[in-house]
Amino acid sequence: MAKYLGKSSPRAENSWTQADVMLEDRGEECEEFPATAPSPPVVQRLPHARLPAVPHPVHPAAQPAAAGENAKAGHDPGARKLYLRLRAQLLAQRYGPLSEQSSFRAYSNSIDDARALGARGHRRSVSRGSYQLQAQMNRAAYDERPPGSVVPTSVAEASRAMAGDTTLSENYAFAGMYHVFDQHVDEAVPKVQFANDDKHLLACCSLDGTISVCQLAPAPPAVLRVLRGHSRGVSDFAWSLSNDVLVSTSLDGTMRIWAAGEGKCIRQIPDPDGAELLCCVFQPMNNNLTVVGNGKHNLHVVNISTGKKVKGGSSKLTGRVLALSFDAPGRLLWAGDDRGSVFSFLFDMATGKLTKAKRLVVQEGSSITSISARSWVSREARDPSLLINACLNKLLLYRVVDNEGTLQLKRSFQIQQGSHPVRSIFCPLMSFRQGACVVTGSEDMCVYFFDVERASRAIVNKLQGHSAAVLGVSFNCDESLLASSDAKGMVIVWRREQK
């Protein structure tokens, strides 16, 4: 404690009493002095004497700001941690824990040393403290999640107003085909995907060994570039968060890193096991890391800057790894195989290490062809969910019930899927309107929209126009356009009706 200057006034004693109460409210112990302690020496009071080492009591509502100011000024090394903790608690109490992927863009890493990779962009860093803070907030989302609906209720008027007060059927009415791409005709296109937060940039991968990047506006729509290099079919690809890099996996046993703007291959990385690569996904909090699954039942975390797998970042499944998906904070990874199992893994943000957590057997021998995770963590809807395609002639919706990825079946929807690698997605704007919609391909050549809250008659819309099994579907960021691909290489872009 600092030395006393002069005799304390009643006002000062009252201030110290307030400070003691505040410390007790925060669960901290107050230092007590013996009752027999000698009185401090009397010192002549100076006109402008101050006690820099003795903090003034601060109202609890102003504690985060005060702690932040002290941290910036370098007054207390522990003030920054106190500020972050109080700030997170206040924000979580007022707005609910964060989880949507767009909320984490500020925390995400770009590719490490982007210049060395030949990609445009700048490097951003993320402190380990930020990872730990976000992990705590994510755990709070599970711990504080109330039971009930996974979507906004009818009383969520503000959220409904943001998306328009329309029914799901009205909202997902389509005016017809906007454009048809046939550059991959005669070979299946297993996946189409719009770039992140982009209305008009679309990529497609094909079993002809190429990836095409298409621009839908300004008119007319056109193929901007075709990425060539794989010697066999491309099984999967993923956009980086900043859209400057594409990662692709192929049946030729290699992963390639592409500069999306130039269409050039930056790096080729062989599979560590020399097997066919079947799926890939970026780590959402660190795009320098990519997880790939192969035909020898293994998945690996790969550093795309060095081309090496991460130590402790490998694990074995019961079958060929066909589908991967992270939750939005990047702490949980799900992987599905061709034996009907879905595994959850805990991902260590600091090291890239994978820890196997849970296993769910959907059905023995049924291939898991698509996994899509969605964290609906908001005041209206707090149930993280997983959408799964399995070769059961059903689309399955699971609720994530704990922070280790335990799954509980919520709904199933009838589709036709017995052998093709059909994919499905969550609609990107679903958390802002009453009801929630998912979209899936089907082997009956149709695109289906389902309301996940309906136990019966859940079909909201059905699009017809393909001449083969529909494999891939993707919405752009504002849901004005939907792209779908089929087993004969046709890609159709659908335009939604404007209300």
Coordinates of C-alpha atoms in Angstrom, one line a residue, residues 16-442:
W16 CA -12.3 3.3 0.6
T17 CA -15.5 1.6 1.9
Q18 CA -17.0 1.7 -1.6
A19 CA -13.8 0.2 -3.1
D20 CA -13.9 -2.6 -0.6
V21 CA -17.5 -3.4 -1.5
M22 CA -16.6 -3.4 -5.2
L23 CA -13.8 -5.8 -4.6
E24 CA -16.0 -8.1 -2.6
D25 CA -18.6 -8.0 -5.4
R26 CA -15.9 -9.2 -7.8
G27 CA -14.9 -12.0 -5.5
E28 CA -11.6 -10.4 -4.6
E29 CA -10.2 -10.2 -1.1
C30 CA -9.6 -6.8 0.6
E31 CA -6.4 -6.3 2.5
E32 CA -7.1 -5.8 6.2
F33 CA -4.8 -4.0 8.6
P34 CA -4.4 -5.0 12.3
A35 CA -6.5 -3.1 14.7
T36 CA -3.3 -2.4 16.7
A37 CA -1.4 -1.0 13.8
P38 CA 0.5 2.1 14.7
S39 CA -0.8 5.4 13.4
P40 CA 1.0 6.8 10.3
P41 CA 3.3 9.7 10.9
V42 CA 1.8 13.1 10.5
V43 CA 3.1 14.9 7.4
Q44 CA 2.3 18.4 6.5
R45 CA -0.4 18.5 3.8
L46 CA 0.8 19.9 0.5
P47 CA -1.5 21.9 -1.8
H48 CA -1.4 19.5 -4.8
A49 CA -0.5 16.2 -3.3
R50 CA -1.8 13.1 -5.1
L51 CA -1.7 9.4 -4.6
P52 CA -0.9 7.9 -8.0
A53 CA -0.6 4.4 -6.6
V54 CA -4.1 4.4 -5.0
P55 CA -6.9 4.0 -7.6
H56 CA -10.1 5.9 -7.2
P57 CA -13.2 3.8 -6.9
V58 CA -15.0 3.3 -10.2
H59 CA -18.7 2.5 -10.7
P60 CA -19.2 -1.1 -12.0
A61 CA -20.7 0.1 -15.3
A62 CA -17.6 2.1 -16.0
Q63 CA -15.1 -0.6 -15.0
P64 CA -14.4 -2.0 -18.6
A65 CA -13.7 1.5 -20.0
A66 CA -11.5 2.5 -17.1
A67 CA -9.6 -0.8 -17.3
G68 CA -9.1 -0.3 -21.0
E69 CA -7.7 3.2 -20.5
N70 CA -5.3 2.0 -17.8
A71 CA -4.2 -0.8 -20.0
K72 CA -3.4 1.5 -22.9
A73 CA -1.5 3.8 -20.6
G74 CA 0.5 0.9 -19.3
H75 CA -0.5 1.6 -15.6
D76 CA -1.2 -2.1 -14.7
P77 CA -0.1 -5.2 -16.6
G78 CA -3.2 -7.0 -15.3
A79 CA -5.6 -4.3 -16.3
R80 CA -5.9 -5.5 -19.9
K81 CA -7.0 -9.0 -18.8
L82 CA -9.5 -7.5 -16.4
Y83 CA -10.8 -5.2 -19.2
L84 CA -11.2 -8.1 -21.7
R85 CA -13.0 -10.3 -19.1
L86 CA -15.4 -7.6 -18.0
R87 CA -16.1 -6.5 -21.6
A88 CA -16.8 -10.0 -22.7
Q89 CA -19.2 -10.5 -19.8
L90 CA -21.1 -7.3 -20.4
L91 CA -21.4 -7.9 -24.1
A92 CA -22.5 -11.5 -23.6
Q93 CA -25.2 -10.4 -21.1
R94 CA -26.6 -7.7 -23.4
Y95 CA -26.3 -9.3 -26.8
G96 CA -25.7 -12.9 -26.2
P97 CA -22.5 -14.8 -27.1
L98 CA -21.1 -14.4 -30.6
S99 CA -20.9 -17.3 -33.0
E100 CA -21.9 -16.4 -36.5
Q101 CA -19.0 -16.8 -38.9
S102 CA -19.2 -13.1 -40.1
S103 CA -18.6 -12.1 -36.5
F104 CA -15.2 -13.6 -36.5
R105 CA -13.8 -12.0 -39.6
A106 CA -11.9 -9.5 -37.6
Y107 CA -10.2 -12.3 -35.7
S108 CA -9.2 -14.4 -38.7
N109 CA -5.8 -14.8 -40.1
S110 CA -4.9 -14.4 -43.8
I111 CA -2.4 -16.7 -45.4
D112 CA 0.9 -16.6 -43.6
D113 CA 3.4 -14.6 -45.7
A114 CA 1.0 -13.9 -48.5
R115 CA 3.7 -12.4 -50.6
A116 CA 5.6 -15.6 -50.6
L117 CA 2.5 -17.4 -51.8
G118 CA 2.0 -14.9 -54.5
A119 CA -1.5 -13.9 -53.2
R120 CA -2.8 -10.4 -52.8
G121 CA -3.7 -9.2 -49.3
H122 CA -2.1 -8.3 -46.1
R123 CA -1.1 -10.3 -43.1
R124 CA -3.1 -10.1 -39.9
S125 CA -2.1 -11.7 -36.6
V126 CA -4.3 -13.1 -33.9
S127 CA -3.2 -13.3 -30.3
R128 CA -3.6 -16.5 -28.3
G129 CA -5.5 -14.5 -25.7
S130 CA -8.2 -13.7 -28.4
Y131 CA -8.5 -17.4 -29.2
Q132 CA -9.0 -18.2 -25.5
L133 CA -11.5 -15.4 -25.0
Q134 CA -13.6 -16.6 -27.9
A135 CA -13.4 -20.2 -26.7
Q136 CA -14.8 -19.1 -23.4
M137 CA -17.6 -17.2 -25.1
N138 CA -18.4 -20.3 -27.2
R139 CA -18.5 -22.5 -24.2
A140 CA -20.9 -20.1 -22.6
A141 CA -23.2 -20.4 -25.6
Y142 CA -23.6 -24.1 -24.9
D143 CA -23.8 -23.7 -21.1
E144 CA -26.4 -20.9 -21.2
R145 CA -28.4 -22.2 -24.1
P146 CA -32.1 -22.4 -23.1
P147 CA -34.3 -25.3 -24.4
G148 CA -36.7 -24.7 -27.2
S149 CA -36.8 -23.7 -30.8
V150 CA -33.6 -23.3 -32.9
V151 CA -35.0 -20.5 -34.9
P152 CA -36.5 -17.0 -34.1
T153 CA -40.0 -17.1 -32.6
S154 CA -43.0 -15.3 -33.8
V155 CA -42.4 -12.5 -31.2
A156 CA -39.0 -11.6 -32.7
E157 CA -40.4 -8.6 -34.5
A158 CA -37.1 -6.7 -34.9
S159 CA -35.4 -9.7 -36.5
R160 CA -38.4 -10.4 -38.8
A161 CA -38.4 -6.7 -39.9
M162 CA -34.8 -7.0 -41.0
A163 CA -35.6 -9.8 -43.5
G164 CA -39.1 -8.7 -44.4
D165 CA -42.3 -9.9 -42.9
T166 CA -42.9 -12.8 -45.4
T167 CA -43.5 -16.5 -45.2
L168 CA -40.7 -18.9 -46.1
S169 CA -42.6 -20.0 -49.2
E170 CA -42.9 -16.4 -50.4
N171 CA -39.3 -15.5 -49.5
Y172 CA -37.9 -18.5 -51.4
A173 CA -39.9 -18.1 -54.6
F174 CA -37.7 -18.1 -57.7
A175 CA -38.3 -16.4 -60.9
G176 CA -36.4 -18.9 -63.0
M177 CA -32.9 -19.5 -64.4
Y178 CA -30.5 -16.6 -64.4
H179 CA -27.8 -18.4 -66.3
V180 CA -26.6 -21.9 -67.3
F181 CA -22.8 -22.8 -67.4
D182 CA -21.8 -25.8 -69.4
Q183 CA -18.0 -25.6 -69.4
H184 CA -17.8 -28.9 -67.5
V185 CA -20.4 -30.8 -69.4
D186 CA -20.1 -34.6 -69.5
E187 CA -18.2 -34.7 -66.2
A188 CA -19.8 -34.4 -62.8
V189 CA -19.5 -31.1 -60.9
P190 CA -19.5 -32.3 -57.2
K191 CA -19.4 -28.8 -55.7
V192 CA -20.3 -25.2 -56.4
Q193 CA -19.6 -22.4 -54.0
F194 CA -20.0 -18.6 -54.0
A195 CA -17.1 -16.6 -52.7
N196 CA -17.5 -15.3 -49.1
D197 CA -19.6 -12.2 -48.8
D198 CA -19.8 -11.9 -52.6
K199 CA -22.9 -11.7 -54.7
H200 CA -21.5 -12.6 -58.1
L201 CA -18.2 -14.6 -57.8
L202 CA -18.8 -18.4 -58.2
A203 CA -16.4 -21.3 -58.4
C204 CA -17.1 -24.9 -59.6
C205 CA -14.9 -28.0 -59.4
S206 CA -15.3 -30.9 -61.8
L207 CA -14.2 -34.5 -62.2
D208 CA -12.6 -33.4 -65.5
G209 CA -9.7 -32.2 -63.3
T210 CA -10.4 -28.4 -63.5
I211 CA -11.9 -25.6 -61.4
S212 CA -13.7 -22.7 -63.1
V213 CA -14.2 -19.3 -61.6
C214 CA -17.2 -17.5 -62.9
Q215 CA -18.5 -13.9 -62.7
L216 CA -22.2 -13.3 -62.8
A217 CA -22.3 -9.6 -63.0
P218 CA -22.0 -7.2 -64.8
A219 CA -23.8 -9.0 -67.5
P220 CA -23.3 -11.1 -69.4
P221 CA -22.2 -13.9 -67.0
A222 CA -18.9 -15.4 -68.0
V223 CA -16.1 -17.9 -67.0
L224 CA -13.3 -15.7 -65.8
R225 CA -10.6 -18.4 -65.7
V226 CA -10.2 -22.1 -65.5
L227 CA -7.6 -23.5 -63.1
R228 CA -5.7 -26.5 -64.6
G229 CA -3.1 -28.7 -63.0
H230 CA -4.7 -31.7 -61.4
S231 CA -4.3 -34.9 -63.4
R232 CA -7.5 -36.5 -62.1
G233 CA -10.9 -35.3 -60.9
V234 CA -11.2 -32.5 -58.4
S235 CA -13.2 -33.8 -55.4
D236 CA -13.5 -30.6 -53.3
F237 CA -12.3 -27.0 -52.9
A238 CA -12.7 -24.1 -50.5
W239 CA -12.4 -20.3 -50.6
S240 CA -10.2 -18.5 -48.1
L241 CA -12.0 -16.0 -46.0
S242 CA -10.6 -13.1 -48.0
N243 CA -11.3 -14.9 -51.3
D244 CA -7.7 -14.4 -52.5
V245 CA -6.8 -18.1 -52.2
L246 CA -8.5 -21.4 -53.3
V247 CA -7.6 -24.8 -51.9
S248 CA -8.5 -27.9 -54.0
T249 CA -8.2 -31.6 -53.4
S250 CA -8.1 -34.2 -56.1
L251 CA -8.2 -37.9 -56.8
D252 CA -4.6 -37.6 -58.0
G253 CA -3.5 -37.5 -54.3
T254 CA -2.5 -33.8 -54.2
M255 CA -3.8 -30.6 -52.7
R256 CA -3.2 -27.4 -54.7
I257 CA -3.1 -23.8 -53.5
W258 CA -4.3 -21.3 -56.1
A259 CA -4.1 -17.5 -56.4
A260 CA -7.8 -17.0 -57.2
G261 CA -7.3 -13.6 -58.9
E262 CA -4.6 -14.8 -61.3
G263 CA -5.6 -18.4 -61.6
K264 CA -2.1 -19.6 -60.9
C265 CA -1.1 -22.6 -58.8
I266 CA 1.0 -21.4 -55.9
R267 CA 1.9 -24.7 -54.4
Q268 CA 1.2 -28.4 -54.8
I269 CA 1.1 -30.5 -51.7
P270 CA 1.0 -34.3 -51.9
D271 CA -1.1 -36.3 -49.5
P272 CA 1.1 -37.5 -46.6
D273 CA -0.3 -41.0 -47.1
G274 CA -0.1 -41.0 -50.9
A275 CA -3.9 -41.6 -51.1
E276 CA -6.7 -39.9 -53.0
L277 CA -7.8 -36.7 -51.3
L278 CA -11.5 -36.4 -51.0
C279 CA -12.4 -33.3 -49.0
C280 CA -10.9 -30.1 -47.5
V281 CA -11.9 -27.2 -45.3
F282 CA -10.1 -24.1 -44.1
Q283 CA -9.7 -23.5 -40.4
P284 CA -12.0 -20.5 -40.0
M285 CA -9.9 -18.7 -37.4
N286 CA -6.6 -19.3 -39.2
N287 CA -6.7 -19.7 -43.0
N288 CA -3.0 -20.7 -42.9
L289 CA -4.3 -24.2 -41.8
T290 CA -6.4 -26.6 -43.9
V291 CA -7.8 -29.9 -42.9
V292 CA -7.9 -32.6 -45.6
G293 CA -9.5 -36.1 -45.6
N294 CA -8.2 -39.0 -47.7
G295 CA -9.1 -42.5 -49.0
K296 CA -7.0 -44.2 -46.4
H297 CA -9.3 -43.2 -43.6
N298 CA -7.1 -40.4 -42.3
L299 CA -7.5 -36.7 -41.9
H300 CA -4.6 -34.3 -41.6
V301 CA -4.1 -30.6 -40.6
V302 CA -1.8 -29.1 -43.2
N303 CA 0.1 -25.8 -43.0
I304 CA -0.3 -24.5 -46.6
S305 CA 2.6 -22.1 -46.2
T306 CA 5.1 -24.8 -45.5
G307 CA 3.3 -27.7 -47.2
K308 CA 3.8 -29.8 -44.1
K309 CA 1.2 -31.5 -41.9
V310 CA 0.9 -30.2 -38.4
K311 CA 2.3 -32.2 -35.5
G312 CA -0.5 -33.8 -33.6
G313 CA -3.0 -32.8 -36.3
S314 CA -3.8 -36.2 -37.7
S315 CA -6.4 -38.8 -36.8
K316 CA -7.9 -42.0 -38.2
L317 CA -11.6 -42.6 -39.0
T318 CA -13.4 -45.9 -39.7
G319 CA -13.6 -45.3 -43.4
R320 CA -12.8 -43.0 -46.3
V321 CA -13.2 -39.4 -45.2
L322 CA -15.8 -37.8 -47.4
A323 CA -17.0 -34.7 -45.6
L324 CA -15.6 -32.0 -43.2
S325 CA -17.0 -29.0 -41.4
F326 CA -15.9 -26.6 -38.7
D327 CA -18.2 -24.7 -36.4
A328 CA -17.9 -21.0 -36.8
P329 CA -15.4 -20.3 -34.0
G330 CA -13.1 -23.1 -35.3
R331 CA -13.0 -25.0 -32.1
L332 CA -15.0 -28.1 -33.2
L333 CA -14.4 -30.1 -36.4
W334 CA -16.8 -32.8 -37.7
A335 CA -15.7 -35.5 -40.2
G336 CA -17.9 -38.1 -41.9
D337 CA -16.8 -41.3 -43.6
D338 CA -18.2 -43.9 -46.0
R339 CA -19.0 -46.3 -43.2
G340 CA -21.8 -44.1 -41.8
S341 CA -19.9 -42.5 -38.9
V342 CA -19.6 -38.8 -37.9
F343 CA -16.7 -37.9 -35.6
S344 CA -16.2 -34.7 -33.7
F345 CA -12.7 -33.4 -32.9
L346 CA -11.6 -30.6 -30.6
F347 CA -9.2 -28.3 -32.4
D348 CA -6.4 -26.6 -30.4
M349 CA -6.1 -23.1 -31.7
A350 CA -2.5 -22.6 -30.6
T351 CA -1.0 -25.8 -31.9
G352 CA -3.4 -27.2 -34.6
K353 CA -3.7 -30.4 -32.6
L354 CA -6.8 -32.6 -33.1
T355 CA -8.4 -34.5 -30.2
K356 CA -11.0 -37.0 -31.0
A357 CA -14.1 -36.3 -28.9
K358 CA -17.4 -38.1 -30.0
R359 CA -18.6 -40.6 -32.6
L360 CA -22.1 -41.0 -34.0
V361 CA -23.1 -43.9 -36.2
V362 CA -25.8 -42.5 -38.5
Q363 CA -26.2 -45.9 -40.1
E364 CA -23.6 -48.6 -40.8
G365 CA -22.4 -48.6 -44.4
S366 CA -24.2 -45.4 -45.4
S367 CA -21.8 -42.8 -46.8
I368 CA -21.8 -39.4 -45.1
T369 CA -21.5 -37.1 -48.2
S370 CA -22.0 -33.7 -46.7
I371 CA -21.8 -32.0 -43.3
S372 CA -22.7 -28.3 -42.7
A373 CA -22.5 -26.6 -39.4
R374 CA -24.4 -23.6 -38.3
S375 CA -24.2 -21.8 -34.9
W376 CA -27.4 -20.1 -34.2
V377 CA -26.2 -18.3 -31.1
S378 CA -28.5 -15.2 -30.6
R379 CA -31.1 -14.1 -28.2
E380 CA -33.9 -15.7 -30.3
A381 CA -32.1 -18.9 -31.2
R382 CA -29.2 -20.5 -29.4
D383 CA -29.0 -24.1 -30.7
P384 CA -25.9 -24.9 -32.8
S385 CA -27.0 -27.4 -35.5
L386 CA -25.5 -29.8 -38.0
L387 CA -27.0 -30.7 -41.4
I388 CA -25.9 -34.1 -42.8
N389 CA -26.5 -35.9 -46.1
A390 CA -26.2 -39.7 -45.9
C391 CA -27.1 -42.3 -48.4
L392 CA -30.4 -43.0 -46.6
N393 CA -32.8 -41.2 -48.9
K394 CA -33.0 -38.6 -46.0
L395 CA -31.6 -35.2 -45.1
L396 CA -30.8 -35.2 -41.4
L397 CA -30.7 -32.2 -39.0
Y398 CA -28.9 -32.7 -35.7
R399 CA -28.7 -30.5 -32.6
V400 CA -25.3 -30.0 -31.1
V401 CA -25.9 -30.5 -27.4
D402 CA -22.5 -29.9 -25.8
N403 CA -19.1 -28.4 -26.4
E404 CA -17.6 -31.7 -27.4
G405 CA -19.9 -32.0 -30.5
T406 CA -22.4 -34.6 -29.2
L407 CA -25.3 -34.8 -31.7
Q408 CA -29.0 -35.3 -31.1
L409 CA -31.4 -35.9 -34.1
K410 CA -34.0 -33.2 -34.4
R411 CA -35.5 -33.6 -37.9
S412 CA -35.2 -35.8 -41.0
F413 CA -36.5 -34.8 -44.5
Q414 CA -37.3 -37.2 -47.3
I415 CA -35.1 -36.9 -50.4
Q416 CA -33.7 -39.3 -53.0
Q417 CA -30.1 -40.2 -52.3
G418 CA -28.8 -43.7 -52.5
S419 CA -25.3 -43.5 -54.0
H420 CA -24.4 -40.0 -55.3
P421 CA -22.4 -37.4 -53.2
V422 CA -25.3 -35.0 -52.6
R423 CA -24.6 -31.8 -50.6
S424 CA -26.8 -29.5 -48.6
I425 CA -26.5 -26.0 -47.0
F426 CA -28.1 -23.7 -44.5
C427 CA -29.6 -20.6 -46.0
P428 CA -27.3 -17.7 -45.0
L429 CA -30.0 -15.3 -43.8
M430 CA -32.1 -17.8 -41.9
S431 CA -31.4 -16.5 -38.5
F432 CA -33.2 -13.2 -39.2
R433 CA -36.7 -14.5 -40.0
Q434 CA -39.4 -16.6 -38.5
G435 CA -38.7 -20.2 -39.5
A436 CA -35.5 -21.5 -41.0
C437 CA -34.7 -23.0 -44.4
V438 CA -32.2 -25.5 -45.7
V439 CA -31.4 -26.4 -49.3
T440 CA -30.3 -29.8 -50.7
G441 CA -29.7 -31.5 -54.0
S442 CA -31.3 -34.8 -54.8

